[in-house]
PDB file of C-alpha atoms in Angstrom:
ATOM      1  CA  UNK A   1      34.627  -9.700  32.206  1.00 52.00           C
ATOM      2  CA  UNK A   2      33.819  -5.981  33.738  1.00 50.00           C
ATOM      3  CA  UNK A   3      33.284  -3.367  31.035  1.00 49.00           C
ATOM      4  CA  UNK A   4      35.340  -1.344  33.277  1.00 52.00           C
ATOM      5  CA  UNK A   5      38.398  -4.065  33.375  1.00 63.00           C
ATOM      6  CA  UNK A   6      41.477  -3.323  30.752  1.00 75.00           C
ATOM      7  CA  UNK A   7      42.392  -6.353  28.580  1.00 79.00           C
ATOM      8  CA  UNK A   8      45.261  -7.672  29.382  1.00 86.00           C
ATOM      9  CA  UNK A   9      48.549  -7.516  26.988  1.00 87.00           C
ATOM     10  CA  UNK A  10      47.617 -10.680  25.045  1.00 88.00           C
ATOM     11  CA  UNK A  11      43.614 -10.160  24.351  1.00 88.00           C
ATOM     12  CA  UNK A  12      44.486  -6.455  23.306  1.00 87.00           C
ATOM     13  CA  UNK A  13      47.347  -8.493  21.034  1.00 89.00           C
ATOM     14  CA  UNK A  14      43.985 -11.225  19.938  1.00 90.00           C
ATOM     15  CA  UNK A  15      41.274  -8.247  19.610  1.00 86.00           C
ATOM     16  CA  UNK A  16      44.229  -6.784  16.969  1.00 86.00           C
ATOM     17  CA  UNK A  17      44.724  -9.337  15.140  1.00 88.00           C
ATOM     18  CA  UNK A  18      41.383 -10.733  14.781  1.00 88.00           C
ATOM     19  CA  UNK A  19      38.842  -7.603  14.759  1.00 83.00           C
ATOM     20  CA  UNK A  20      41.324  -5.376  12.783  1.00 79.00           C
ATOM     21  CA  UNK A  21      43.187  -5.092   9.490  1.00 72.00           C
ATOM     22  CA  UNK A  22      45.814  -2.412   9.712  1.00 73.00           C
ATOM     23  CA  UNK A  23      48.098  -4.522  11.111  1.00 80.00           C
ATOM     24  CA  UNK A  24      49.916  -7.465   8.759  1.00 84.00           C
ATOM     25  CA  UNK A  25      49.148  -9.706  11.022  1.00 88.00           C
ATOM     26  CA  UNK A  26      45.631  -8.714  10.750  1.00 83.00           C
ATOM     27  CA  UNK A  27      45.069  -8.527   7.482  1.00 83.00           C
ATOM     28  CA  UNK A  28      46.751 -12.003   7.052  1.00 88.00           C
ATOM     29  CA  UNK A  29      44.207 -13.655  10.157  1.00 89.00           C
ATOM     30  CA  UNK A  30      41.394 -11.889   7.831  1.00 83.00           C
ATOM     31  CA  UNK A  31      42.541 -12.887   4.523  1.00 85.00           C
ATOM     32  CA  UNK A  32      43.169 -16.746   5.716  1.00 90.00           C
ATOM     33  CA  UNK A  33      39.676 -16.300   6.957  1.00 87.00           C
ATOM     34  CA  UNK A  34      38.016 -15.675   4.233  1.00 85.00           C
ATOM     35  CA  UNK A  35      39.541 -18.117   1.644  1.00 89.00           C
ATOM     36  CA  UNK A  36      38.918 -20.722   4.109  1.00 89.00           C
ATOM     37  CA  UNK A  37      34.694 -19.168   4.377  1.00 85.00           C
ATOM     38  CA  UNK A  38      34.986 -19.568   0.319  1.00 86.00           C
ATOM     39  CA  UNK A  39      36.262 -23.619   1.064  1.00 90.00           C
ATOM     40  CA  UNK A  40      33.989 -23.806   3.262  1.00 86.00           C
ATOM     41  CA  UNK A  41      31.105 -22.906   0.916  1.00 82.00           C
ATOM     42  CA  UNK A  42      32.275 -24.620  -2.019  1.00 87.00           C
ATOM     43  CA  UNK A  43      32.455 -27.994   0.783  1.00 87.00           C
ATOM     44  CA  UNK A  44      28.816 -27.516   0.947  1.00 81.00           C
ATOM     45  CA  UNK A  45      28.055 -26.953  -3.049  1.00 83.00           C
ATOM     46  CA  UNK A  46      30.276 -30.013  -3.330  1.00 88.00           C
ATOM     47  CA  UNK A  47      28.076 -32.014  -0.728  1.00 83.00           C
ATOM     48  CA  UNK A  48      24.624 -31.117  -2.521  1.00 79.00           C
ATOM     49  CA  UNK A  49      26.041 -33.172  -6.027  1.00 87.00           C
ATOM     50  CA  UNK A  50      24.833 -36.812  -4.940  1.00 87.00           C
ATOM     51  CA  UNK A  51      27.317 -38.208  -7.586  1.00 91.00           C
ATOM     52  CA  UNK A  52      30.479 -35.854  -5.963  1.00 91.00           C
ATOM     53  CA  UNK A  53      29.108 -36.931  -1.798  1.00 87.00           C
ATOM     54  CA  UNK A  54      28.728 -40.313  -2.762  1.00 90.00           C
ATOM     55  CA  UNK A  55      32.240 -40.944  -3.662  1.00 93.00           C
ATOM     56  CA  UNK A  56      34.279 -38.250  -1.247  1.00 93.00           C
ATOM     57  CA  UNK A  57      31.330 -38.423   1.408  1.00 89.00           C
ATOM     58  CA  UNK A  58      34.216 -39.524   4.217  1.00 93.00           C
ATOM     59  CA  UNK A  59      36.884 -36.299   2.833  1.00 94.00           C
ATOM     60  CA  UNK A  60      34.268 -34.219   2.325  1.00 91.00           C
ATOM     61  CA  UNK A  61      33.036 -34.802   6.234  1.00 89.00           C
ATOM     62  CA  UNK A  62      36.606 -34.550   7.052  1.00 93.00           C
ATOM     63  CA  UNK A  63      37.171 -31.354   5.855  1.00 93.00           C
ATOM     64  CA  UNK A  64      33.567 -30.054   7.293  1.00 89.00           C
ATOM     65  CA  UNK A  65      34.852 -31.006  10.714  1.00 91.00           C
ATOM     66  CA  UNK A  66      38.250 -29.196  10.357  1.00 94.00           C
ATOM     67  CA  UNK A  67      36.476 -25.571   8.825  1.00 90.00           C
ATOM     68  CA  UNK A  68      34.155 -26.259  12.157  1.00 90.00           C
ATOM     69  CA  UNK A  69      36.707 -26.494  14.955  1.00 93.00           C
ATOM     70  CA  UNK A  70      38.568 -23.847  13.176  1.00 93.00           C
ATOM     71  CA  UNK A  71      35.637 -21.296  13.291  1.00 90.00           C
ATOM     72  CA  UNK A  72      34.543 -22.930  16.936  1.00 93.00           C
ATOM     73  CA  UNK A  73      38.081 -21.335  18.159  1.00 94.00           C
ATOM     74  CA  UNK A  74      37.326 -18.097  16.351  1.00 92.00           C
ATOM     75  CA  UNK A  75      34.161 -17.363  17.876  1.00 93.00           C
ATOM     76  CA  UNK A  76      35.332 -18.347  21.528  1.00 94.00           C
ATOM     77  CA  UNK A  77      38.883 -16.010  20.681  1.00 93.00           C
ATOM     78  CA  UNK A  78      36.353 -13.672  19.374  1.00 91.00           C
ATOM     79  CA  UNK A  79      34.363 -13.866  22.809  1.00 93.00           C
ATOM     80  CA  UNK A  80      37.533 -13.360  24.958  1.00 92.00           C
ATOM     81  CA  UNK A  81      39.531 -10.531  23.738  1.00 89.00           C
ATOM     82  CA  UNK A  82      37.085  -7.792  24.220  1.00 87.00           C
ATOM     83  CA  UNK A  83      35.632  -6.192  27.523  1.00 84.00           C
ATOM     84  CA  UNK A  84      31.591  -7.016  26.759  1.00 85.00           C
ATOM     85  CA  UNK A  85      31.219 -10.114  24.961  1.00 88.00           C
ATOM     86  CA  UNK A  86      27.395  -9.707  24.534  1.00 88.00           C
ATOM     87  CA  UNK A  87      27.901  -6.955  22.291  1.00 86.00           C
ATOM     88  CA  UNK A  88      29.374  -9.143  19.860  1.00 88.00           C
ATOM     89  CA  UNK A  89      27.514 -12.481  21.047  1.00 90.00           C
ATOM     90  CA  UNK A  90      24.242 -10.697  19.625  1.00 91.00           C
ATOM     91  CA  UNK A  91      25.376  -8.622  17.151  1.00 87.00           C
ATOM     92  CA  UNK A  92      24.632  -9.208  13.405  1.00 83.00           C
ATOM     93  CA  UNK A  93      28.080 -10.513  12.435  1.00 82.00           C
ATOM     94  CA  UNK A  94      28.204 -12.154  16.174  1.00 87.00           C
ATOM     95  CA  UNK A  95      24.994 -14.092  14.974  1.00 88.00           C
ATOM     96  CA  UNK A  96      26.126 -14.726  11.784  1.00 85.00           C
ATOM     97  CA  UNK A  97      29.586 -16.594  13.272  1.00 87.00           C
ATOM     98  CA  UNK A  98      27.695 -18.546  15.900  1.00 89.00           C
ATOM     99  CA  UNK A  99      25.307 -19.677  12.879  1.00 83.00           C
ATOM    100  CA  UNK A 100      27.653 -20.673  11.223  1.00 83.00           C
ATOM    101  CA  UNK A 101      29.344 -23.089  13.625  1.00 86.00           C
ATOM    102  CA  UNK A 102      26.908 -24.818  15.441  1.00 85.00           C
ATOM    103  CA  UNK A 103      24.841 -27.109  12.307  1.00 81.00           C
ATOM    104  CA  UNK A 104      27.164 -29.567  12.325  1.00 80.00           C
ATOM    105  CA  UNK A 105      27.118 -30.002  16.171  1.00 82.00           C
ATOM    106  CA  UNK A 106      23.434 -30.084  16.150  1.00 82.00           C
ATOM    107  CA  UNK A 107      23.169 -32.118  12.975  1.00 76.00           C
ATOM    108  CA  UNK A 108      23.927 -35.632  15.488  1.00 74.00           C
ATOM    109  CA  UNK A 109      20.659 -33.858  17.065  1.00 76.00           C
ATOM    110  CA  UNK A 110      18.531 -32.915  14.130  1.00 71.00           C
ATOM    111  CA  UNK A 111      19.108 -35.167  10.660  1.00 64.00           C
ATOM    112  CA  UNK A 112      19.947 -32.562   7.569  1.00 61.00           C
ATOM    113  CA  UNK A 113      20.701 -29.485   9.269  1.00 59.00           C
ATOM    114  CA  UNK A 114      24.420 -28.995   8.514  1.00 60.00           C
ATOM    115  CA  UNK A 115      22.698 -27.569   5.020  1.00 60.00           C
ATOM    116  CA  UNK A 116      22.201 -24.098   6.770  1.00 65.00           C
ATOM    117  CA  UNK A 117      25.843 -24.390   6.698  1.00 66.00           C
ATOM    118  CA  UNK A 118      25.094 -22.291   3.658  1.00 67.00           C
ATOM    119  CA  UNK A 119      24.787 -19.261   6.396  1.00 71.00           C
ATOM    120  CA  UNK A 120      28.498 -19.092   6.371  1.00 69.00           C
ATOM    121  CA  UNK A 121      28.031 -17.112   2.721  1.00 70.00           C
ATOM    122  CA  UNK A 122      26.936 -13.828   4.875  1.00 73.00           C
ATOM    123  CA  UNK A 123      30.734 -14.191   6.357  1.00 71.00           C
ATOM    124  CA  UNK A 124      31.967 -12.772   2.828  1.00 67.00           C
ATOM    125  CA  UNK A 125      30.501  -9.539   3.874  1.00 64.00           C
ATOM    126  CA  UNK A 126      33.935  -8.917   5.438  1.00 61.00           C
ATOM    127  CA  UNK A 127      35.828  -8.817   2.407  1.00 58.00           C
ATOM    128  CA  UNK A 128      34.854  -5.009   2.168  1.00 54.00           C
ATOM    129  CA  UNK A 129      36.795  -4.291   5.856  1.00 52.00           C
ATOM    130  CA  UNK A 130      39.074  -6.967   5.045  1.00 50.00           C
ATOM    131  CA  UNK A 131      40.730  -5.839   1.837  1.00 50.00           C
ATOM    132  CA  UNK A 132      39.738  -2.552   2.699  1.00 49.00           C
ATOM    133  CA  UNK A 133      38.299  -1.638  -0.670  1.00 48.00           C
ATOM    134  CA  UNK A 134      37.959   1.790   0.229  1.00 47.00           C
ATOM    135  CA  UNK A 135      36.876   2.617  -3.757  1.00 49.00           C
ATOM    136  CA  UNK A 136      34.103   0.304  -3.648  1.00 54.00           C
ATOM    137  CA  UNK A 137      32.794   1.496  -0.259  1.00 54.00           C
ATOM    138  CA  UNK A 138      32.320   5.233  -1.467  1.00 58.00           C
ATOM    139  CA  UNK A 139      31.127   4.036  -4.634  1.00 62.00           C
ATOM    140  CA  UNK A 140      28.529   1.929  -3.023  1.00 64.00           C
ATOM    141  CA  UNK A 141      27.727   5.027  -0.332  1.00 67.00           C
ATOM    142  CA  UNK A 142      27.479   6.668  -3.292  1.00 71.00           C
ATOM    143  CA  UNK A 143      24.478   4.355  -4.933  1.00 73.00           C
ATOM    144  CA  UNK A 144      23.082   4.448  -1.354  1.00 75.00           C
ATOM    145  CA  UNK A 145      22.499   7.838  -1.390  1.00 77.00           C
ATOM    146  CA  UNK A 146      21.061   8.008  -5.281  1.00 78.00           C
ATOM    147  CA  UNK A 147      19.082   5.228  -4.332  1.00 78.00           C
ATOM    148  CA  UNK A 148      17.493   7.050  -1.458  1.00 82.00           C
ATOM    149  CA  UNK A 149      16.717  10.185  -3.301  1.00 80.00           C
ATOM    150  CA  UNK A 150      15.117   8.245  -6.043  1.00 81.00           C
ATOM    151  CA  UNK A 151      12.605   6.350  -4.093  1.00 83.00           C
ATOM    152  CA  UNK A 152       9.902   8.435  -4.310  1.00 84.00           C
ATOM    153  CA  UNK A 153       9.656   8.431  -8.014  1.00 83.00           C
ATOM    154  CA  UNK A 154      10.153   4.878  -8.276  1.00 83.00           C
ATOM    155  CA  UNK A 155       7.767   4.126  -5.905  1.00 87.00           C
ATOM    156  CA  UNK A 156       5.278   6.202  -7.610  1.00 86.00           C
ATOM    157  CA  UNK A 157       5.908   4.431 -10.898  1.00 85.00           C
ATOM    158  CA  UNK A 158       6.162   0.733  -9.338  1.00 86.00           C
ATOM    159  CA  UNK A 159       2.437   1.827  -7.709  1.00 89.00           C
ATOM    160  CA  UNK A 160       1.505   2.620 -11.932  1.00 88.00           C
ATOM    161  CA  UNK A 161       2.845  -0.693 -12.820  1.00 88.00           C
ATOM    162  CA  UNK A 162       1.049  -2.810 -10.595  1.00 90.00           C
ATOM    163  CA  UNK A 163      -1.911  -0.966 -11.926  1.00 92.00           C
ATOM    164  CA  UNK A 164      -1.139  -1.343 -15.084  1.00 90.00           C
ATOM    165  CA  UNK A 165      -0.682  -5.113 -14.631  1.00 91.00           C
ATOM    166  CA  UNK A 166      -4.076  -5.524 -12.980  1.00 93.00           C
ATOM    167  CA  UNK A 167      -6.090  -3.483 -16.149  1.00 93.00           C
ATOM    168  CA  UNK A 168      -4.079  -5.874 -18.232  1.00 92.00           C
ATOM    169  CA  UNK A 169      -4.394  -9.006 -16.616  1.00 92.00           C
ATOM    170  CA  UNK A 170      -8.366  -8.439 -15.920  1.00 93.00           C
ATOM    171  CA  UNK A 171      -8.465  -7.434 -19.657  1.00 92.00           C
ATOM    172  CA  UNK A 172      -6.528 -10.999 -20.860  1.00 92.00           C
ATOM    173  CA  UNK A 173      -8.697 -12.618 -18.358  1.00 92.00           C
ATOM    174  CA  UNK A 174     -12.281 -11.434 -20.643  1.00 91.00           C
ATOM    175  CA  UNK A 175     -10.230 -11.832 -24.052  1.00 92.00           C
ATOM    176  CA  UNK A 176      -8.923 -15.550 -23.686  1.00 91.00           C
ATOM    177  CA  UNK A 177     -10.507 -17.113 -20.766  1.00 86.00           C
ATOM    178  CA  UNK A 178     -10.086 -20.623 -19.359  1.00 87.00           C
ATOM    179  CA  UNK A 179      -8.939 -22.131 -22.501  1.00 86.00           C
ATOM    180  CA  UNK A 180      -5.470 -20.645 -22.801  1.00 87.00           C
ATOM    181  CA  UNK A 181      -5.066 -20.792 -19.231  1.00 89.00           C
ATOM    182  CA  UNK A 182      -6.030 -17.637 -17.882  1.00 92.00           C
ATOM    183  CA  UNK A 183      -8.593 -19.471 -15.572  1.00 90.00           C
ATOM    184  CA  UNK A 184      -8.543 -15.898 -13.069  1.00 91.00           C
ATOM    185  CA  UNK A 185      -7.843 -12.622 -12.836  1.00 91.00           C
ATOM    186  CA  UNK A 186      -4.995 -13.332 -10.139  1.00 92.00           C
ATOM    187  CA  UNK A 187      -3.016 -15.832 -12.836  1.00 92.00           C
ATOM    188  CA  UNK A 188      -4.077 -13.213 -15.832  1.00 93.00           C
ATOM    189  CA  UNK A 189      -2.603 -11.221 -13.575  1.00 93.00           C
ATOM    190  CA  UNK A 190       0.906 -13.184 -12.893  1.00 92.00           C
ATOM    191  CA  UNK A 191       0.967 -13.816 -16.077  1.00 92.00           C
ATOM    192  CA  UNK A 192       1.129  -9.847 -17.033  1.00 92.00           C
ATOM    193  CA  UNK A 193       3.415  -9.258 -14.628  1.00 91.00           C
ATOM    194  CA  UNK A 194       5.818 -11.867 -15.966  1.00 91.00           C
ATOM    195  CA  UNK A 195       5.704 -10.862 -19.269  1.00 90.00           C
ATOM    196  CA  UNK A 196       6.367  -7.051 -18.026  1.00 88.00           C
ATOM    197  CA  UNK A 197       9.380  -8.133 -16.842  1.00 84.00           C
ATOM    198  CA  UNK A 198      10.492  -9.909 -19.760  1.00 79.00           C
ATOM    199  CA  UNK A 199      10.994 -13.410 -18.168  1.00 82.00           C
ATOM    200  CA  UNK A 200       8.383 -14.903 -19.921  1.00 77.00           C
ATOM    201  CA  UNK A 201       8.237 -19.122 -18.374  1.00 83.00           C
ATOM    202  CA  UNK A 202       5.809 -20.083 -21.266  1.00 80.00           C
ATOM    203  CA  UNK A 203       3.518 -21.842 -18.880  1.00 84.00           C
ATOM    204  CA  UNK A 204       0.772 -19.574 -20.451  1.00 88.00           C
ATOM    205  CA  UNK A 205       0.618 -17.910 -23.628  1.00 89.00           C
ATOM    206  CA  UNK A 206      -2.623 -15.931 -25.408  1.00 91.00           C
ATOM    207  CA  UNK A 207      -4.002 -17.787 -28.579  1.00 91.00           C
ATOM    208  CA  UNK A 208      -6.736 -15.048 -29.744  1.00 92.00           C
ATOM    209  CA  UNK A 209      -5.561 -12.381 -32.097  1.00 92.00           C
ATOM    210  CA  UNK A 210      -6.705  -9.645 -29.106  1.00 93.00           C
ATOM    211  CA  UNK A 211      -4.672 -11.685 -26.947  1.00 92.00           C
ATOM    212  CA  UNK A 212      -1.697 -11.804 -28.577  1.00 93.00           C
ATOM    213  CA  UNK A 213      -2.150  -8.052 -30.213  1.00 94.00           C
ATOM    214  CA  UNK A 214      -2.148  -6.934 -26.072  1.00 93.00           C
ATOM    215  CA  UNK A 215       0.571  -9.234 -25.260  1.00 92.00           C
ATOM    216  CA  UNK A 216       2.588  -7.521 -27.995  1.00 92.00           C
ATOM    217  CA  UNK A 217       2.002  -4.375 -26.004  1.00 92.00           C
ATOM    218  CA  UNK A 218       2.852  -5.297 -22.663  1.00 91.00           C
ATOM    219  CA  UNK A 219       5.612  -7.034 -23.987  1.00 90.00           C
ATOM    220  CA  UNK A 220       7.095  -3.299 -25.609  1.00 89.00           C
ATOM    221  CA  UNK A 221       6.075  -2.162 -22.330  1.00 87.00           C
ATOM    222  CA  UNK A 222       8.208  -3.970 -20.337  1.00 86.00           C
ATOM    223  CA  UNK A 223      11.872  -2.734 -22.027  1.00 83.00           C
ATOM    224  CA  UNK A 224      10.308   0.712 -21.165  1.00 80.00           C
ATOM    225  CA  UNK A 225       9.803  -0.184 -17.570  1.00 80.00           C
ATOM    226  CA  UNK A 226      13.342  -1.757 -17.315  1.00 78.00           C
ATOM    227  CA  UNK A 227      14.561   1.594 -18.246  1.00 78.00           C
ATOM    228  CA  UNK A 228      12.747   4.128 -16.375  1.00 79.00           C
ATOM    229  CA  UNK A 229      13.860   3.408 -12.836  1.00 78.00           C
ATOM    230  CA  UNK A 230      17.325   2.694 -14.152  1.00 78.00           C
ATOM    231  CA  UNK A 231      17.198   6.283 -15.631  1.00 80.00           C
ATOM    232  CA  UNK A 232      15.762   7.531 -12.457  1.00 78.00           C
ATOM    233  CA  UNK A 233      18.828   6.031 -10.241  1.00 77.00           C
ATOM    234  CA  UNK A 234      21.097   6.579 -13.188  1.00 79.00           C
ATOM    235  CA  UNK A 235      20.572  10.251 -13.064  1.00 78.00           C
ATOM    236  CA  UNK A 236      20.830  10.436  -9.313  1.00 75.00           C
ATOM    237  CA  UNK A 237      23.768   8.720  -9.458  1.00 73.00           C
ATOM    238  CA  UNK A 238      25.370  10.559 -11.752  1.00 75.00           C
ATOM    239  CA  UNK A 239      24.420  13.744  -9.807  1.00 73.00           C
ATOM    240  CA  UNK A 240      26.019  12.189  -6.975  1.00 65.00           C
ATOM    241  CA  UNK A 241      29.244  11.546  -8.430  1.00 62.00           C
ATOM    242  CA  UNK A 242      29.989  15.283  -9.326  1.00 60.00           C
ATOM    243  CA  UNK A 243      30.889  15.748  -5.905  1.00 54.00           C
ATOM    244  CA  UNK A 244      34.733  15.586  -5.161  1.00 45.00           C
ATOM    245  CA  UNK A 245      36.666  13.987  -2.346  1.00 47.00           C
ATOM    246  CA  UNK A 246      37.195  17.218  -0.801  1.00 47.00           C
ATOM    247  CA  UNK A 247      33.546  18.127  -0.699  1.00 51.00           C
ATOM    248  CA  UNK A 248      32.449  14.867   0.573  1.00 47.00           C
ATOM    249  CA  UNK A 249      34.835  15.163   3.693  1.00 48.00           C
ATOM    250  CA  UNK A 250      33.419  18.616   4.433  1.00 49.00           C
ATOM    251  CA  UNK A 251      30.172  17.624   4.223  1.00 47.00           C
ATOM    252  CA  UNK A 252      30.590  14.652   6.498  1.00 49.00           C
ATOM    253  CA  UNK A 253      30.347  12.178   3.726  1.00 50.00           C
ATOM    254  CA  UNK A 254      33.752  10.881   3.299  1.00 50.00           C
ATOM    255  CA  UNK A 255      34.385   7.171   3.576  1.00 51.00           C
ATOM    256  CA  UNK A 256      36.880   6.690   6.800  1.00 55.00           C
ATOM    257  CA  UNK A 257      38.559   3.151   5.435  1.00 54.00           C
ATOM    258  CA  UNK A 258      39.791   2.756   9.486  1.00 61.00           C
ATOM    259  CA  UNK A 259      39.084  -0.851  10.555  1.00 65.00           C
ATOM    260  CA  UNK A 260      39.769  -0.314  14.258  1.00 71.00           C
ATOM    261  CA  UNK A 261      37.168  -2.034  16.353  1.00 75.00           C
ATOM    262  CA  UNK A 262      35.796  -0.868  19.566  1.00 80.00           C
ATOM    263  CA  UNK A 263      37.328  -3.381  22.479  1.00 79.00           C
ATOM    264  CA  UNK A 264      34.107  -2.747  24.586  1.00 77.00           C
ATOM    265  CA  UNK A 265      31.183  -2.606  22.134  1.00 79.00           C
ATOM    266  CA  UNK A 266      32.990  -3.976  19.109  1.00 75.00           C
ATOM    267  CA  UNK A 267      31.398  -1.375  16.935  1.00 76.00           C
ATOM    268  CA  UNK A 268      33.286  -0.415  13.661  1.00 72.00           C
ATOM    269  CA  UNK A 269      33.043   2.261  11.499  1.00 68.00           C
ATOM    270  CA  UNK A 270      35.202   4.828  13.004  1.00 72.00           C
ATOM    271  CA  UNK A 271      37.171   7.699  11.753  1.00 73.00           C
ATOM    272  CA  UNK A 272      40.966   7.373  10.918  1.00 69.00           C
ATOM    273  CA  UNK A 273      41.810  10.383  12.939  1.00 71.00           C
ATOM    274  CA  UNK A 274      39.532   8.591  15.754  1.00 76.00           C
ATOM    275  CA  UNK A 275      41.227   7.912  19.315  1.00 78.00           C
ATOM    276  CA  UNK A 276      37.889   6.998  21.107  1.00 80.00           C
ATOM    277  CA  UNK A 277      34.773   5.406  20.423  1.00 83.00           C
ATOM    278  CA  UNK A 278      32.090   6.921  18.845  1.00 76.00           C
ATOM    279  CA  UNK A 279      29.343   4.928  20.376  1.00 79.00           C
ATOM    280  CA  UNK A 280      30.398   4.213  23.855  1.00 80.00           C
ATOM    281  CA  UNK A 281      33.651   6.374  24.275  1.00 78.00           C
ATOM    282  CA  UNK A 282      35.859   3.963  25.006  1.00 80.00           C
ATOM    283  CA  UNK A 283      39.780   4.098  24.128  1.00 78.00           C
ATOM    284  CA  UNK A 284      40.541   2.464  21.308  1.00 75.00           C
ATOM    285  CA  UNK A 285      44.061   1.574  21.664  1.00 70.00           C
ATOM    286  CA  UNK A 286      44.894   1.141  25.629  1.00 61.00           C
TER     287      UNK A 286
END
């Protein structure tokens, strides 16, 4: 199809229904869409129990064949009812679909590979668009954005920690040695950082007093370094949030909840006020 060609009456009908919801017909394609992705990825959760696939194996395949054909004709409507089908052919959620599809077909071809069926999981990514949670976007624009101003500092303190946890782990490696299992400075050094982080697997523990006296440190340590960087994005955040709607839509920040999707690039994000494309200029409703 030209870039230059208009769709005709019924793909501009398909690109509505199936890239947008503002319509009800749209947000009712979307909606079935994605409680058939969760079936689809509670088939495969279902297929891993050996006990569950041994006894349902034939329903179970069933119902894998069905969710297949029915996301086999969504990619190829997908394909058809816009202007420049590479655009969405290679694109990340374009990718994502095909994935999604084809390890079943290929699994006659190569034995087990209908497990990176599991793919289909990146498909809930649409909820946001879907439902249009337009609360939930800003808020998580707005963790975006305290994230990004914190990095620096917690970069600078995750560089300190890994420092730390190399003085540590060299000085548990002298104190207890092979016996306790601290046979290097790399595992003395695993083994610090694991207790930092308060996860602690047991597979080695320190049987000196000096051992255990400097485990008890890094162990106090590691609430501390739980709660610095969440202080650091905490405050960032919270600095972020004192901005009202008002002020983020005059300084460009406001989150446009518009789910109109270009017909020739298939790019999203576009104002509501929006009558053309922002990437390619295209018209968005011919």
């Amino acid at each position: 199809m030209k870039e230059d060609q208009k769709l005709s009456p019924w793909q501009q009908k398909l690109h509505e229904i199936i890239y947008e919801a503002d319509t009800p017909m749209g947000k009712l394609f979307d909606i079935i869409l994605f409680i058939i992705i969760i079936f689809s990825v509670i088939l495969i959760m279902l297929e891993s129990v050996k006990a569950i696939d041994a006894e349902y194996h034939e329903v179970l395949f069933i119902l894998e064949w069905l969710v297949t054909i029915f996301f086999t004709i969504e990619y190829i409507a997908r394909i058809i009812c816009i202007k420049k089908p590479s655009n969405y052919i290679f694109s990340f959620y374009g990718i994502i679909d095909f994935l999604s599809t084809i390890p079943l077909y290929i699994s006659y071809i190569f034995a087990g590979s209908q497990v990176l069926l599991a793919v289909r999981a990146f498909r809930l990514l649409r909820v946001f668009r879907i439902l249009k949670l337009a609360r939930f976007l800003g808020e998580a624009s707005q963790l975006k954005r305290a994230l990004k101003a914190s990095r620096a500092k917690i970069t600078v303190f995750l560089f300190a920690v890994l420092i730390a946890s190399v003085m540590m782990g060299t000085l548990m490696y002298l104190v207890e040695g092979d016996e306790a299992g601290f046979t290097s400075i790399p595992t003395s050094i695993y083994w610090t950082i694991v207790t930092l982080t308060t996860v602690g697997y047991g597979d080695i523990a320190p049987i000196t007093p000096q051992g255990q006296a400097i485990a008890t440190i890094i162990m106090l340590l590691g609430y501390g370094i739980i709660a610095v960087p969440t202080g650091m994005v905490t405050a960032e955040f919270a600095k972020q949030g004192k901005d009202n709607t008002s002020n983020l839509k005059n300084s460009g920040r406001y989150v446009h909840v518009n789910t109109q999707c270009c017909p020739t690039c298939t790019k999203e994000g576009h104002r509501d006020d929006a009558t053309h494309c922002y990437n390619c200029g295209s018209l968005l409703n011919e």
